[in-house]
Structures are given as C-alpha cells and as structure tokens.
Short mmCIF file of C-alpha atoms and ligand atoms in Angstrom, two decimals:
data_model
loop_
_atom_site.label_atom_id
_atom_site.label_comp_id
_atom_site.label_asym_id
_atom_site.label_seq_id
_atom_site.Cartn_x
_atom_site.Cartn_y
_atom_site.Cartn_z
CA MET A 1 25.89 -15.09 -5.18
CA PRO A 2 25.64 -15.65 -1.38
CA THR A 3 28.32 -18.77 0.20
CA THR A 4 26.11 -21.84 0.10
CA THR A 5 26.57 -24.34 3.17
CA PRO A 6 28.33 -27.15 1.14
CA SER A 7 26.05 -29.95 0.54
CA VAL A 8 28.44 -32.43 -0.99
CA THR A 9 30.78 -34.76 0.61
CA SER A 10 33.33 -37.40 -0.23
CA THR A 11 31.67 -40.09 1.35
CA PRO A 12 30.39 -42.75 -1.58
CA SER A 13 26.81 -43.47 -1.55
CA VAL A 14 25.43 -46.31 -3.57
CA VAL A 15 22.36 -44.08 -4.96
CA ALA A 16 23.06 -42.82 -8.39
CA LEU A 17 21.63 -39.11 -9.35
CA PRO A 18 18.66 -39.33 -11.24
CA THR A 19 19.56 -39.97 -15.14
CA ALA A 20 17.26 -38.46 -17.92
CA THR A 21 15.89 -40.57 -20.30
CA ALA A 22 17.48 -41.05 -23.87
CA LEU A 23 14.42 -38.89 -25.33
CA ASP A 24 15.48 -36.14 -22.57
CA THR A 25 19.00 -36.27 -23.08
CA ALA A 26 18.50 -35.93 -26.81
CA ARG A 27 16.40 -33.11 -26.45
CA LEU A 28 19.09 -31.31 -24.43
CA LEU A 29 22.26 -32.18 -26.60
CA LEU A 30 20.16 -31.13 -29.81
CA GLY A 31 18.13 -28.29 -28.48
CA VAL A 32 20.53 -26.72 -25.92
CA PHE A 33 24.18 -27.88 -26.59
CA LEU A 34 24.23 -28.23 -30.38
CA PRO A 35 23.26 -24.28 -30.78
CA THR A 36 25.28 -22.81 -28.45
CA VAL A 37 28.30 -25.12 -29.47
CA ALA A 38 27.78 -24.15 -33.62
CA ARG A 39 27.47 -20.45 -32.61
CA GLY A 40 31.59 -21.04 -31.53
CA PRO A 41 32.36 -21.31 -27.90
CA ILE A 42 35.76 -19.90 -28.54
CA ILE A 43 35.07 -17.44 -31.18
CA ARG A 44 32.02 -16.45 -32.67
CA ARG A 45 30.66 -17.88 -36.34
CA PRO A 46 28.18 -14.96 -37.62
CA TRP A 47 26.32 -17.05 -39.61
CA ALA A 48 25.60 -19.13 -36.48
CA VAL A 49 24.70 -16.22 -34.62
CA GLY A 50 22.40 -14.91 -37.03
CA LEU A 51 20.68 -18.32 -37.87
CA THR A 52 20.21 -18.41 -34.19
CA ALA A 53 18.42 -15.06 -33.66
CA ARG A 54 16.24 -15.95 -36.72
CA LEU A 55 15.15 -19.22 -35.44
CA ASP A 56 15.13 -17.92 -31.79
CA LEU A 57 16.95 -20.59 -30.58
CA ASP A 58 18.26 -19.48 -27.15
CA THR A 59 14.35 -18.81 -26.02
CA ARG A 60 13.68 -22.54 -27.19
CA ALA A 61 16.81 -24.02 -25.31
CA VAL A 62 15.82 -21.83 -22.10
CA GLY A 63 12.05 -23.23 -22.86
CA ILE A 64 13.38 -26.92 -23.10
CA VAL A 65 15.65 -26.96 -20.07
CA ARG A 66 12.74 -25.65 -18.03
CA LYS A 67 10.49 -28.44 -19.37
CA VAL A 68 13.15 -31.13 -18.43
CA HIS A 69 13.56 -29.30 -14.77
CA ALA A 70 10.16 -29.88 -14.25
CA ARG A 71 10.11 -33.91 -14.96
CA TYR A 72 13.20 -33.96 -12.86
CA PRO A 73 12.69 -31.72 -9.85
CA GLU A 74 15.38 -33.19 -7.78
CA GLY A 75 19.18 -32.46 -7.95
CA PRO A 76 21.63 -32.61 -10.59
CA LEU A 77 20.68 -34.65 -13.45
CA MET A 78 22.64 -37.45 -15.19
CA LEU A 79 22.33 -37.57 -19.06
CA LYS A 80 22.17 -40.62 -20.96
CA LEU A 81 25.27 -40.77 -22.91
CA PRO A 82 27.43 -43.46 -24.14
CA VAL A 83 30.60 -42.07 -23.81
CA ARG A 84 30.75 -39.59 -21.62
CA LYS A 85 29.90 -39.07 -17.92
CA GLN A 86 27.86 -35.66 -17.81
CA ALA A 87 25.75 -33.99 -15.47
CA ILE A 88 23.21 -30.59 -15.70
CA VAL A 89 22.53 -28.52 -12.80
CA LEU A 90 19.09 -27.49 -12.90
CA ASP A 91 18.58 -26.03 -9.16
CA PRO A 92 19.82 -22.53 -8.47
CA GLY A 93 21.13 -23.72 -5.11
CA ASP A 94 22.94 -26.54 -6.97
CA VAL A 95 24.71 -23.90 -9.21
CA ASN A 96 25.75 -21.85 -6.06
CA THR A 97 27.33 -25.12 -4.60
CA VAL A 98 29.34 -26.18 -8.07
CA LEU A 99 30.57 -22.43 -8.53
CA ALA A 100 31.35 -22.12 -4.78
CA GLN A 101 33.38 -25.54 -4.78
CA SER A 102 35.48 -24.77 -7.70
CA PRO A 103 38.36 -26.05 -8.61
CA GLU A 104 37.98 -28.65 -6.20
CA PRO A 105 35.93 -30.76 -6.33
CA PHE A 106 34.33 -29.06 -9.52
CA SER A 107 37.47 -28.31 -11.58
CA ALA A 108 37.11 -25.81 -14.43
CA ALA A 109 39.49 -27.53 -16.41
CA SER A 110 37.39 -29.91 -17.96
CA SER A 111 38.00 -32.01 -20.65
CA GLU A 112 36.57 -30.01 -23.73
CA LYS A 113 37.90 -26.79 -22.38
CA LYS A 114 41.20 -27.99 -21.87
CA ALA A 115 40.77 -29.51 -25.65
CA ALA A 116 39.57 -25.80 -26.96
CA LEU A 117 41.75 -23.76 -25.00
CA SER A 118 45.12 -25.47 -25.62
CA HIS A 119 45.02 -24.58 -29.25
CA PHE A 120 46.38 -21.34 -28.07
CA GLN A 121 47.25 -21.24 -23.94
CA PRO A 122 47.89 -24.59 -22.87
CA ALA A 123 48.98 -23.89 -19.52
CA ASN A 124 46.47 -21.23 -18.91
CA SER A 125 45.17 -21.06 -15.30
CA LEU A 126 41.60 -21.90 -16.45
CA ILE A 127 42.38 -25.44 -17.49
CA SER A 128 45.19 -26.13 -14.84
CA ARG A 129 44.68 -28.14 -11.92
CA GLY A 130 46.55 -28.45 -8.36
CA PRO A 131 49.54 -26.58 -7.51
CA VAL A 132 50.21 -24.68 -10.72
CA ARG A 133 46.71 -23.55 -11.17
CA THR A 134 47.15 -21.58 -7.75
CA VAL A 135 50.40 -20.16 -8.96
CA ARG A 136 48.65 -19.18 -12.48
CA ARG A 137 45.14 -17.83 -10.92
CA ALA A 138 46.81 -15.74 -8.34
CA LEU A 139 49.17 -14.22 -11.16
CA GLN A 140 46.26 -13.24 -12.75
CA GLU A 141 44.43 -11.67 -9.92
CA GLN A 142 47.62 -9.70 -8.89
CA VAL A 143 47.99 -8.37 -12.82
CA LEU A 144 44.25 -8.04 -13.21
CA ASP A 145 43.92 -6.19 -9.94
CA THR A 146 40.73 -8.63 -9.08
CA GLU A 147 39.82 -7.28 -5.90
CA HIS A 148 39.37 -3.44 -6.85
CA PRO A 149 36.97 -1.94 -8.82
CA VAL A 150 39.38 0.76 -10.20
CA HIS A 151 42.55 -1.06 -11.60
CA HIS A 152 45.53 0.73 -10.51
CA LEU A 153 46.66 1.59 -14.24
CA ALA A 154 43.16 3.21 -14.80
CA ASP A 155 45.01 6.67 -15.22
CA THR A 156 46.62 5.13 -18.54
CA PHE A 157 43.46 2.93 -19.73
CA VAL A 158 40.43 5.25 -19.25
CA PRO A 159 42.19 7.86 -21.88
CA VAL A 160 42.98 5.25 -24.41
CA VAL A 161 39.32 4.00 -24.18
CA GLU A 162 38.24 7.68 -24.85
CA GLU A 163 40.80 8.51 -27.43
CA GLU A 164 39.57 5.19 -29.15
CA MET A 165 35.71 5.91 -28.90
CA GLN A 166 36.49 9.40 -30.14
CA ALA A 167 38.41 8.40 -32.92
CA LEU A 168 35.52 6.12 -33.74
CA LEU A 169 33.08 8.47 -33.41
CA ALA A 170 34.36 11.10 -35.93
CA GLU A 171 34.25 8.30 -38.52
CA ALA A 172 30.71 7.21 -37.77
CA VAL A 173 29.71 11.00 -37.83
CA ARG A 174 31.46 11.54 -41.29
CA THR A 175 30.05 8.28 -42.65
CA GLY A 176 26.67 8.68 -40.64
CA SER A 177 27.09 4.90 -39.16
CA LEU A 178 28.51 2.75 -37.02
CA PRO A 179 28.32 -1.28 -38.20
CA TRP A 180 29.62 -3.52 -35.84
CA ALA A 181 33.06 -4.28 -37.73
CA ASP A 182 33.95 -0.79 -37.26
CA PHE A 183 33.36 -0.89 -33.30
CA LEU A 184 34.93 -4.11 -33.13
CA ASP A 185 38.34 -2.60 -34.99
CA ALA A 186 38.23 0.28 -32.50
CA TRP A 187 37.99 -2.12 -29.67
CA TYR A 188 40.25 -4.18 -30.61
CA ARG A 189 42.83 -0.95 -30.64
CA VAL A 190 41.94 -0.60 -27.10
CA VAL A 191 42.43 -4.02 -26.12
CA ARG A 192 46.15 -3.93 -27.88
CA ARG A 193 46.93 -0.46 -26.03
CA VAL A 194 45.52 -2.07 -22.77
CA VAL A 195 47.36 -5.03 -22.85
CA PHE A 196 50.72 -4.44 -24.65
CA GLY A 197 51.00 -0.74 -24.74
CA ASP A 198 50.36 2.06 -27.73
CA HIS A 199 53.21 0.42 -30.11
CA ALA A 200 50.68 -2.47 -30.37
CA ARG A 201 47.92 -0.15 -31.63
CA GLU A 202 48.27 -1.13 -35.33
CA ASP A 203 49.55 -4.47 -34.63
CA LYS A 204 46.80 -6.38 -36.16
CA ASP A 205 48.83 -9.44 -37.25
CA LEU A 206 48.93 -10.56 -33.54
CA THR A 207 45.12 -10.09 -33.62
CA ALA A 208 44.64 -12.28 -36.70
CA MET A 209 47.38 -14.80 -35.16
CA ILE A 210 45.07 -15.38 -32.30
CA ILE A 211 41.67 -15.11 -34.35
CA ARG A 212 43.07 -18.20 -36.36
CA LEU A 213 44.10 -20.30 -33.21
CA ARG A 214 40.41 -19.83 -31.77
CA LYS A 215 38.78 -20.77 -34.89
CA ASP A 216 40.95 -24.00 -33.95
CA GLY A 217 39.57 -23.97 -30.51
CA ASN A 218 36.08 -23.85 -31.64
CA TRP A 219 36.82 -27.52 -33.10
CA ALA A 220 38.26 -28.47 -29.43
CA PHE A 221 39.56 -32.23 -30.05
CA LEU A 222 38.25 -32.42 -33.45
CA LYS A 223 41.08 -30.42 -35.04
CA PRO A 224 44.72 -31.12 -34.49
CA VAL A 225 46.93 -28.32 -32.81
CA ARG A 226 48.95 -26.05 -34.85
CA LYS A 227 51.81 -26.36 -32.71
CA ASP A 228 53.93 -24.07 -34.71
CA THR A 229 51.91 -21.26 -35.24
CA ARG A 230 50.93 -21.59 -31.48
CA ARG A 231 54.68 -21.57 -30.76
CA ARG A 232 55.43 -18.43 -32.70
CA PHE A 233 52.15 -16.79 -31.21
CA LEU A 234 53.40 -17.54 -27.53
CA GLN A 235 56.72 -16.35 -28.22
CA ARG A 236 55.39 -13.27 -29.53
CA ILE A 237 53.96 -12.89 -26.35
CA ALA A 238 57.15 -13.79 -24.64
CA ASP A 239 58.66 -11.06 -26.35
CA GLU A 240 56.30 -8.59 -25.57
CA LEU A 241 56.82 -9.50 -21.88
CA ALA A 242 60.18 -9.09 -21.95
CA HIS A 243 60.23 -5.68 -23.60
CA ALA A 244 57.02 -4.75 -21.87
CA GLU A 245 55.89 -1.26 -22.43
CA PRO A 246 55.35 0.61 -19.07
CA GLY A 247 51.67 1.20 -18.31
CA SER A 248 50.16 -1.89 -19.95
CA LEU A 249 49.26 -4.91 -18.47
CA ALA A 250 52.20 -6.66 -19.93
CA ALA A 251 54.58 -4.53 -17.92
CA VAL A 252 52.54 -5.43 -14.77
CA MET A 253 53.08 -9.03 -15.46
CA ALA A 254 56.61 -8.66 -16.24
CA ALA A 255 57.32 -7.46 -13.10
CA ALA A 256 55.13 -9.63 -10.97
CA PRO A 257 56.50 -11.91 -8.37
CA LYS A 258 56.09 -15.41 -9.91
CA GLY A 259 56.14 -19.00 -8.31
CA ASP A 260 57.05 -22.19 -10.05
CA GLY A 261 55.25 -23.07 -13.21
CA ALA A 262 53.49 -19.60 -13.68
CA GLU A 263 53.83 -19.72 -17.44
CA PRO A 264 53.37 -15.87 -17.84
CA ALA A 265 53.16 -16.22 -21.88
CA ASP A 266 50.49 -18.69 -21.39
CA GLN A 267 48.21 -16.30 -19.06
CA VAL A 268 47.99 -13.54 -21.58
CA PRO A 269 45.87 -14.89 -24.47
CA GLN A 270 43.05 -15.20 -22.41
CA TRP A 271 43.13 -11.33 -22.10
CA LEU A 272 43.33 -11.22 -25.89
CA PHE A 273 40.28 -13.65 -26.05
CA ALA A 274 38.11 -12.36 -23.28
CA PHE A 275 38.09 -8.80 -24.36
CA ASP A 276 35.89 -9.91 -27.13
CA PRO A 277 32.75 -10.64 -25.22
CA ALA A 278 33.66 -7.35 -23.53
CA GLY A 279 33.35 -5.63 -27.19
CA MET A 280 30.06 -7.17 -27.56
CA ALA A 281 28.83 -6.37 -24.47
CA VAL A 282 29.30 -2.35 -24.93
CA PHE A 283 28.11 -2.55 -28.44
CA ARG A 284 24.74 -5.06 -27.30
CA ALA A 285 24.18 -2.43 -24.42
CA LEU A 286 24.60 0.94 -26.97
CA THR A 287 22.10 -0.94 -29.09
CA VAL A 288 19.86 -1.07 -26.24
CA PHE A 289 20.60 2.53 -25.60
CA ALA A 290 19.54 3.41 -29.09
CA THR A 291 16.28 2.39 -28.50
CA HIS A 292 15.40 2.78 -24.92
CA PRO A 293 14.98 6.40 -24.15
CA ASP A 294 14.58 5.99 -20.53
CA ALA A 295 17.71 3.88 -20.13
CA VAL A 296 20.06 6.48 -22.39
CA ALA A 297 18.69 9.26 -20.31
CA THR A 298 19.65 7.38 -16.63
CA ALA A 299 23.12 6.76 -18.67
CA ARG A 300 23.70 10.45 -19.84
CA ALA A 301 22.56 11.97 -16.20
CA GLU A 302 25.17 9.60 -14.79
CA VAL A 303 27.95 10.72 -17.60
CA ASP A 304 27.09 14.40 -16.96
CA GLY A 305 27.50 14.50 -13.25
CA ASP A 306 30.48 12.21 -13.22
CA THR A 307 33.24 13.31 -10.69
CA SER A 308 35.28 10.66 -11.22
CA GLY A 309 36.86 10.64 -14.24
CA ARG A 310 34.89 7.85 -15.68
CA ARG A 311 36.33 5.20 -13.24
CA VAL A 312 33.07 4.80 -10.92
CA LEU A 313 30.16 4.62 -13.54
CA PRO A 314 27.40 2.23 -11.49
CA TYR A 315 24.65 2.72 -13.65
CA LEU A 316 26.95 1.83 -16.60
CA ARG A 317 28.64 -0.78 -15.29
CA ALA A 318 24.96 -2.64 -14.51
CA SER A 319 24.13 -1.61 -17.85
CA VAL A 320 27.14 -4.17 -19.27
CA LEU A 321 26.26 -6.50 -16.51
CA GLU A 322 22.66 -6.23 -17.87
CA ALA A 323 23.65 -7.04 -21.47
CA LEU A 324 25.66 -10.42 -20.25
CA ARG A 325 22.56 -11.29 -18.48
CA LEU A 326 20.22 -11.20 -21.51
CA TRP A 327 22.97 -12.19 -23.69
CA PRO A 328 25.58 -14.12 -21.67
CA THR A 329 28.72 -14.74 -23.65
CA THR A 330 29.64 -17.49 -21.70
CA PRO A 331 26.32 -19.13 -21.40
CA MET A 332 27.97 -22.72 -20.65
CA ILE A 333 29.73 -22.85 -17.68
CA LEU A 334 31.64 -26.09 -17.48
CA ARG A 335 32.97 -28.30 -14.46
CA GLN A 336 34.61 -31.38 -14.03
CA THR A 337 34.48 -33.68 -11.01
CA THR A 338 37.91 -34.68 -9.37
CA ARG A 339 36.52 -37.32 -7.38
CA ALA A 340 33.21 -38.85 -6.45
CA VAL A 341 30.91 -36.23 -5.04
CA GLU A 342 27.55 -37.24 -3.04
CA TRP A 343 24.28 -34.98 -3.18
CA PRO A 344 21.47 -35.29 -1.05
CA GLU A 345 20.12 -36.86 -4.29
CA GLY A 346 22.62 -39.64 -5.04
CA LEU A 347 26.14 -40.07 -6.54
CA MET A 348 27.64 -37.91 -9.44
CA PRO A 349 31.10 -39.79 -10.31
CA ALA A 350 34.32 -38.92 -10.19
CA GLU A 351 35.73 -37.38 -13.78
CA CYS A 352 31.88 -36.03 -14.54
CA GLY A 353 31.18 -33.05 -16.84
CA VAL A 354 29.21 -30.83 -15.10
CA LEU A 355 27.16 -28.12 -16.94
CA VAL A 356 25.23 -24.71 -15.92
CA TYR A 357 23.68 -23.38 -18.53
CA ALA A 358 23.44 -19.70 -17.80
CA PRO A 359 20.50 -18.47 -19.82
CA TYR A 360 17.93 -20.88 -18.07
CA PHE A 361 18.86 -18.49 -14.83
CA HIS A 362 19.11 -15.38 -16.23
CA ARG A 363 15.67 -15.21 -18.08
CA ASP A 364 13.57 -17.10 -15.44
CA GLU A 365 10.60 -14.67 -14.95
CA ARG A 366 9.10 -17.01 -12.27
CA SER A 367 11.88 -15.89 -10.18
CA LEU A 368 13.11 -12.56 -11.42
CA ARG A 369 11.70 -9.22 -12.37
CA SER A 370 11.56 -7.99 -15.70
CA ALA A 371 13.36 -10.81 -16.92
CA HIS A 372 13.21 -10.11 -20.48
CA ASN A 373 13.60 -6.70 -19.99
CA PHE A 374 16.69 -4.68 -19.72
CA SER A 375 16.86 -3.42 -16.30
CA PRO A 376 20.43 -2.60 -14.76
CA GLU A 377 19.00 -1.43 -11.60
CA ARG A 378 18.70 -4.99 -10.60
CA TRP A 379 22.44 -4.88 -10.13
CA LEU A 380 22.27 -1.97 -7.97
CA THR A 381 20.04 -3.17 -5.50
CA ASP A 382 19.78 -6.67 -3.63
CA GLU A 383 16.56 -7.76 -5.63
CA ASP A 384 18.50 -10.84 -6.79
CA ASP A 385 20.73 -11.85 -4.19
CA GLY A 386 21.02 -15.80 -3.98
CA TRP A 387 19.88 -16.02 -7.28
CA PRO A 388 22.33 -17.54 -10.01
CA LEU A 389 23.05 -14.25 -12.32
CA VAL A 390 26.71 -15.36 -13.42
CA PRO A 391 27.66 -13.57 -16.49
CA PHE A 392 31.34 -13.94 -14.93
CA SER A 393 30.82 -16.81 -12.96
CA ASP A 394 31.29 -16.83 -9.64
CA GLY A 395 32.83 -18.25 -6.42
CA PRO A 396 36.95 -18.98 -6.39
CA VAL A 397 37.04 -19.59 -10.28
CA VAL A 398 35.06 -16.09 -10.77
CA CYS A 399 36.26 -13.90 -13.81
CA PRO A 400 39.55 -12.26 -12.37
CA GLY A 401 39.03 -9.72 -15.40
CA LYS A 402 35.50 -8.40 -13.92
CA GLN A 403 36.42 -5.62 -12.38
CA LEU A 404 38.62 -4.49 -15.33
CA VAL A 405 35.96 -5.16 -17.95
CA LEU A 406 33.42 -2.96 -16.06
CA LEU A 407 36.20 -0.35 -15.66
CA LEU A 408 36.96 -0.29 -19.62
CA THR A 409 33.29 -1.27 -20.99
CA SER A 410 31.71 1.43 -18.62
CA ALA A 411 34.06 4.13 -19.84
CA ALA A 412 33.65 3.21 -23.39
CA LEU A 413 29.88 3.62 -23.11
CA ALA A 414 30.29 6.65 -21.59
CA SER A 415 32.37 8.03 -24.28
CA LEU A 416 29.86 6.63 -26.95
CA VAL A 417 26.40 7.95 -25.03
CA GLY A 418 28.08 11.32 -23.69
CA GLY A 419 27.95 13.23 -26.74
CA HIS A 420 26.44 11.33 -29.66
CA ASP A 421 22.64 10.26 -30.23
CA PHE A 422 22.36 6.69 -31.72
CA ARG A 423 19.41 5.00 -34.01
CA VAL A 424 19.30 1.19 -35.21
CA GLU A 425 19.54 1.57 -38.93
CA GLU A 426 20.02 -2.22 -39.66
CA GLY A 427 19.74 -5.12 -37.66
CA GLN A 428 17.41 -6.22 -34.93
CA ILE A 429 15.07 -3.44 -33.42
CA LEU A 430 14.75 -4.00 -29.85
CA ASP A 431 11.48 -2.42 -28.46
CA PRO A 432 11.47 -1.45 -24.73
CA ASP A 433 7.75 -2.55 -24.51
CA ARG A 434 8.11 -5.83 -25.53
CA PRO A 435 10.29 -8.86 -24.00
CA LEU A 436 13.84 -8.41 -25.51
CA PRO A 437 15.40 -11.32 -27.95
CA GLY A 438 16.92 -14.54 -26.46
CA THR A 439 19.59 -13.81 -29.19
CA MET A 440 20.98 -10.51 -29.93
CA ASP A 441 22.96 -10.82 -33.25
CA ASN A 442 25.53 -7.72 -32.72
CA TYR A 443 26.84 -8.93 -36.43
CA SER A 444 23.97 -7.56 -38.21
CA VAL A 445 23.49 -4.30 -36.35
CA ARG A 446 24.32 -0.68 -38.10
CA LEU A 447 24.06 2.03 -35.64
CA GLY A 448 23.21 5.71 -36.97
CA VAL A 449 25.31 8.31 -35.30
CA SER A 450 24.73 12.30 -34.86
CA PRO A 451 26.20 14.67 -32.31
CA ARG A 452 23.82 14.94 -29.28
CA ALA A 453 20.78 16.84 -29.92
C1 HEM B 1 32.63 -9.57 -21.03
C2 HEM B 1 33.72 -10.15 -21.01
C3 HEM B 1 34.11 -11.29 -20.21
C4 HEM B 1 33.46 -12.32 -19.35
C5 HEM B 1 31.63 -12.29 -19.39
C6 HEM B 1 33.72 -13.36 -18.57
C7 HEM B 1 33.40 -14.57 -18.01
C8 HEM B 1 34.60 -15.04 -17.96
C9 HEM B 1 33.85 -16.35 -17.22
C10 HEM B 1 32.60 -16.94 -17.09
C11 HEM B 1 34.89 -17.29 -16.88
C12 HEM B 1 35.13 -18.16 -15.98
C13 HEM B 1 34.84 -19.36 -17.06
C14 HEM B 1 34.83 -21.08 -16.20
O1 HEM B 1 34.54 -20.85 -14.98
O2 HEM B 1 34.92 -22.03 -17.16
C15 HEM B 1 36.51 -16.22 -16.95
C16 HEM B 1 37.71 -16.56 -16.47
C17 HEM B 1 38.43 -15.95 -16.63
N1 HEM B 1 38.40 -14.60 -17.55
FE1 HEM B 1 36.70 -13.42 -17.91
N2 HEM B 1 35.53 -13.00 -18.87
C18 HEM B 1 35.42 -11.66 -19.54
C19 HEM B 1 36.72 -10.76 -20.04
C20 HEM B 1 37.77 -11.06 -19.57
C21 HEM B 1 39.21 -10.31 -19.58
C22 HEM B 1 39.10 -8.88 -20.38
C23 HEM B 1 40.28 -10.55 -19.29
C24 HEM B 1 41.35 -10.37 -18.93
C25 HEM B 1 41.60 -9.01 -18.80
C26 HEM B 1 39.58 -11.76 -18.55
C27 HEM B 1 40.21 -12.73 -18.06
C28 HEM B 1 39.63 -14.26 -17.35
C29 HEM B 1 40.83 -15.35 -16.58
C30 HEM B 1 42.28 -15.39 -16.66
C31 HEM B 1 39.79 -16.46 -16.65
C32 HEM B 1 40.17 -17.77 -15.66
C33 HEM B 1 40.05 -17.45 -14.22
C34 HEM B 1 41.06 -18.97 -13.42
O3 HEM B 1 41.79 -19.62 -14.17
O4 HEM B 1 39.99 -19.15 -12.50
N3 HEM B 1 38.24 -12.26 -18.47
N4 HEM B 1 35.93 -15.16 -17.49
#
C-alpha cells in the first residue's frame, strides 16, 4: 500500500459525515457484521463456518456492501445506531488513510477488540494505547524480526516445519487421507516448538488453555473474564519465559531489552493465537493446489529449483497471501478514533468505531484482475499497487508477524507439495475454471495423499 497524503485533520467541522438509513444500517448489521461475528472472531466455530459456506453468506455480504457503497459513494459512512458511534470505510483511498494513520488518531485498541482480547492478553500491544503501546509494539517487532523476510532463527524453525510436515505426511500416506483436524494437530506442534522450543512439542494442555480462553473471547463483553484461568495461563507463559529454551521465540523475548510496561507474558498469547489463521491459510492453499494443476506445477518447479533452504520461496509465499486474499482470516479490521477527525466529507466524532471490511476490497472484480480466482502472481508484480489488499492489515499496525508467517507457511507448503500428490476426497471442490467460493470451509475438507507420481 503506498503512503497516502493524509486527508484528515483535527480541526472541528460543522458538517457531519453521511449517515446510512436505518434500513441500510440493518442490512450491514445482519448481512455483514452478524455472519462474521457468528463465525467467531477470536476462534472459529466450525458449524458456523460450514453454514456460512453453504449459504454463501460471504459473497452476499460483499454484495450488500457494494450496494450500500453505491448509495453513499462519498467518504466514510456512519451507521445509524442508538448506542455506538460506528463508521464503515468504503473508499479504497480512505482505507489507506485509516491504516496509515493508525494508531493515532485511528487506534487499533477498539472497545470490542479490547473486550475480546482481554480474556487472555489484557496488556497486549494490539489493545494498548499511548507510550506503553509503543514499548510493546517495539518488543513484538524485535522478537518477530518484523523487518526481515527471513527470521534470524530460520535455521531452527524451517527444519521444525519440515520434520512435523513429514511426520504428518507419513501418517496420512499410511491412512490414505489428511483431514483438517490432523493437519491442525501437526501445525500446533510446529507452533509450540517455534514459540517455546522442542520441550513443548506435546504440551497440549497449554494449547487447550488458550483455546478455552479464546472461546470466551468470542463473546467479548458478553462473558465475564475467567480471571483465575487467565492468571494461571499468563503465569505458565511467564514460567516459560523464565526458563526459555534456546532457539525459540520465547528465548528471544526473554533476552530482548524491554522498556517500561512491556509486559512480555501478555505479548506471547497473540503468537499462539495468530498461528491458527496461518495454519488455515496453509491448508486452504493446499486444497487449492489439490485442484489447480497449473498452480501446483509452478509451486513444485519452485521447490525443485530452490537453493535457499526453503527460506525464499516467492511463489509459495504469494500463494499463502493469495489464500488470505480470497479468504481473509481477519475480515474485519477495527479501529476507534482517539479524537474527532475531519474528512473532506464531514466530521467523524471521537471514540467512533471504524470498520474496514476487507473482503469488499479483496473480491472487487471491477478493480482486480481474476478477483475470484487463485492468482498468486498478483503478489509478485505491482498490478494491485494502491489497492487495499490487507490480509495482514497495513501501516504502523501491520501484523509484525507477517514475514515469520510467510517463512513458516511457505516452508510447510514446500514440504507438503514437494514429494506428495493431493486430491480432495471430501468437502469443498475448488474448480479452477469457476469463481472460487466466498467462504472456504477448511473444517469439512479431507485430502487424499499419495507419494508424488
Ligand atoms: C496468517 C496469519 C496471520 C494473519 C492473517 C495476521 C493478521 C494480523 C492483522 C490483520 C493484524 C492487525 C489487526 C488490527 O489491525 O486490528 C495483526 C496484528 C498482530 N499480529 Fe498477526 N496475523 C497472523 C499471524 C501472526 C503471528 C503468527 C504472529 C506472531 C507470531 C502475529 C503477531 C501479531 C501481533 C503481535 C499483532 C499486534 C500488532 C500491534 O499491536 O501493532 N500474527 N495480525
């Protein structure tokens, strides 16, 4: 995303932003917000993902946003809500502005995000404001090596991915199939080893603990925080950091210089939690490869010719990004104004929620080539420059784990497709000659696996 010229100022204006009618507000709430939240913002509910896929609710949601945008073409749109000030951003340039001007005046620490994430990481950078946010964000960037495509611990991490994927494949070849649940088990092993080290490989209790707290997180304000469980969970993490295994992210965190208020233990759950969507992206890309012969051929040519030890796999990294464009795992990027903000079209009040609904931009065939098809090449050229393709968000609050995710997920795909053939035996069939579905129900997919022909 290019840096846009800021179009917001703090000078108060008398003109209010356009406001949607009650009917259009209801359309957005019921057709866009509700299905997305019902699926589970913090941990997915598989039944709701299945239902969304069957009813094609994500495609419908994009259609609703498009119709509403056509009725209010200018500027961010305020919703007509009794209790909350809430806007939706519909113009690509305005999306770029909001993301570029985060966290001030567009704070990532929106009320609902705070309520949801406080169930397991109350002092995490994403829901912090002011000087402590700066300290926590800097710590995240340092540990996750945000600026570098290849994390400095790649020599440890990439072999972990390879080992776990080979163990998974051996079992899948023996049984003849690879369901999502088996993939997820293997992926969680990768995550625990990368975050805490080899000793945590089988520490399923820790994973179960965060899953339980994330389920509460789905309810945000509507469920009280289990303070005891959260305290025990964060203490477990603090103990891990105190005895961090060399070669793990925990060890980098333990050794990193920390400013006042860094709260290192509270920064770690985001890693455990956010590796879930990374696993989903791998499995979804794999399902695409199982059904798209040209794409898998290009992927294999890259793997066969790789001289980087699986550190630099541009096509596979682009394939993960493309899976995340088609099926974004953070479809709603939420911000909240820290003060009144003046747009050319009118004033956005202070403490106003701001929603960027990513699928609206990711699936816009009026502006994107092959918007509904798998085309990783788009990420390797500048064809979409300026257009908000934002699976990892963008600007100063961009996901600091993006490069690490792309390193590990591309290495996983290389391990999987390098030596094995896959076919879809159950679940969604993805046809390269037809538009890909708006929802990809990874939970329903079972892949057939055999050694590469
Ligand atoms: C496919 C996987 C992932 C996706 C799609 C993703 C996406 C995102 C997005 C969209 C945000 C910004 C949220 C917002 O603006 O409200 C974010 C924030 C963040 N992500 Fe990721 N993420 C992924 C995996 C990871 C992983 C594996 C880690 C760590 C190992 C990580 C660490 C973080 C952190 C620490 C933040 C908060 C940044 C801040 O406070 O400024 N993410 N991620």
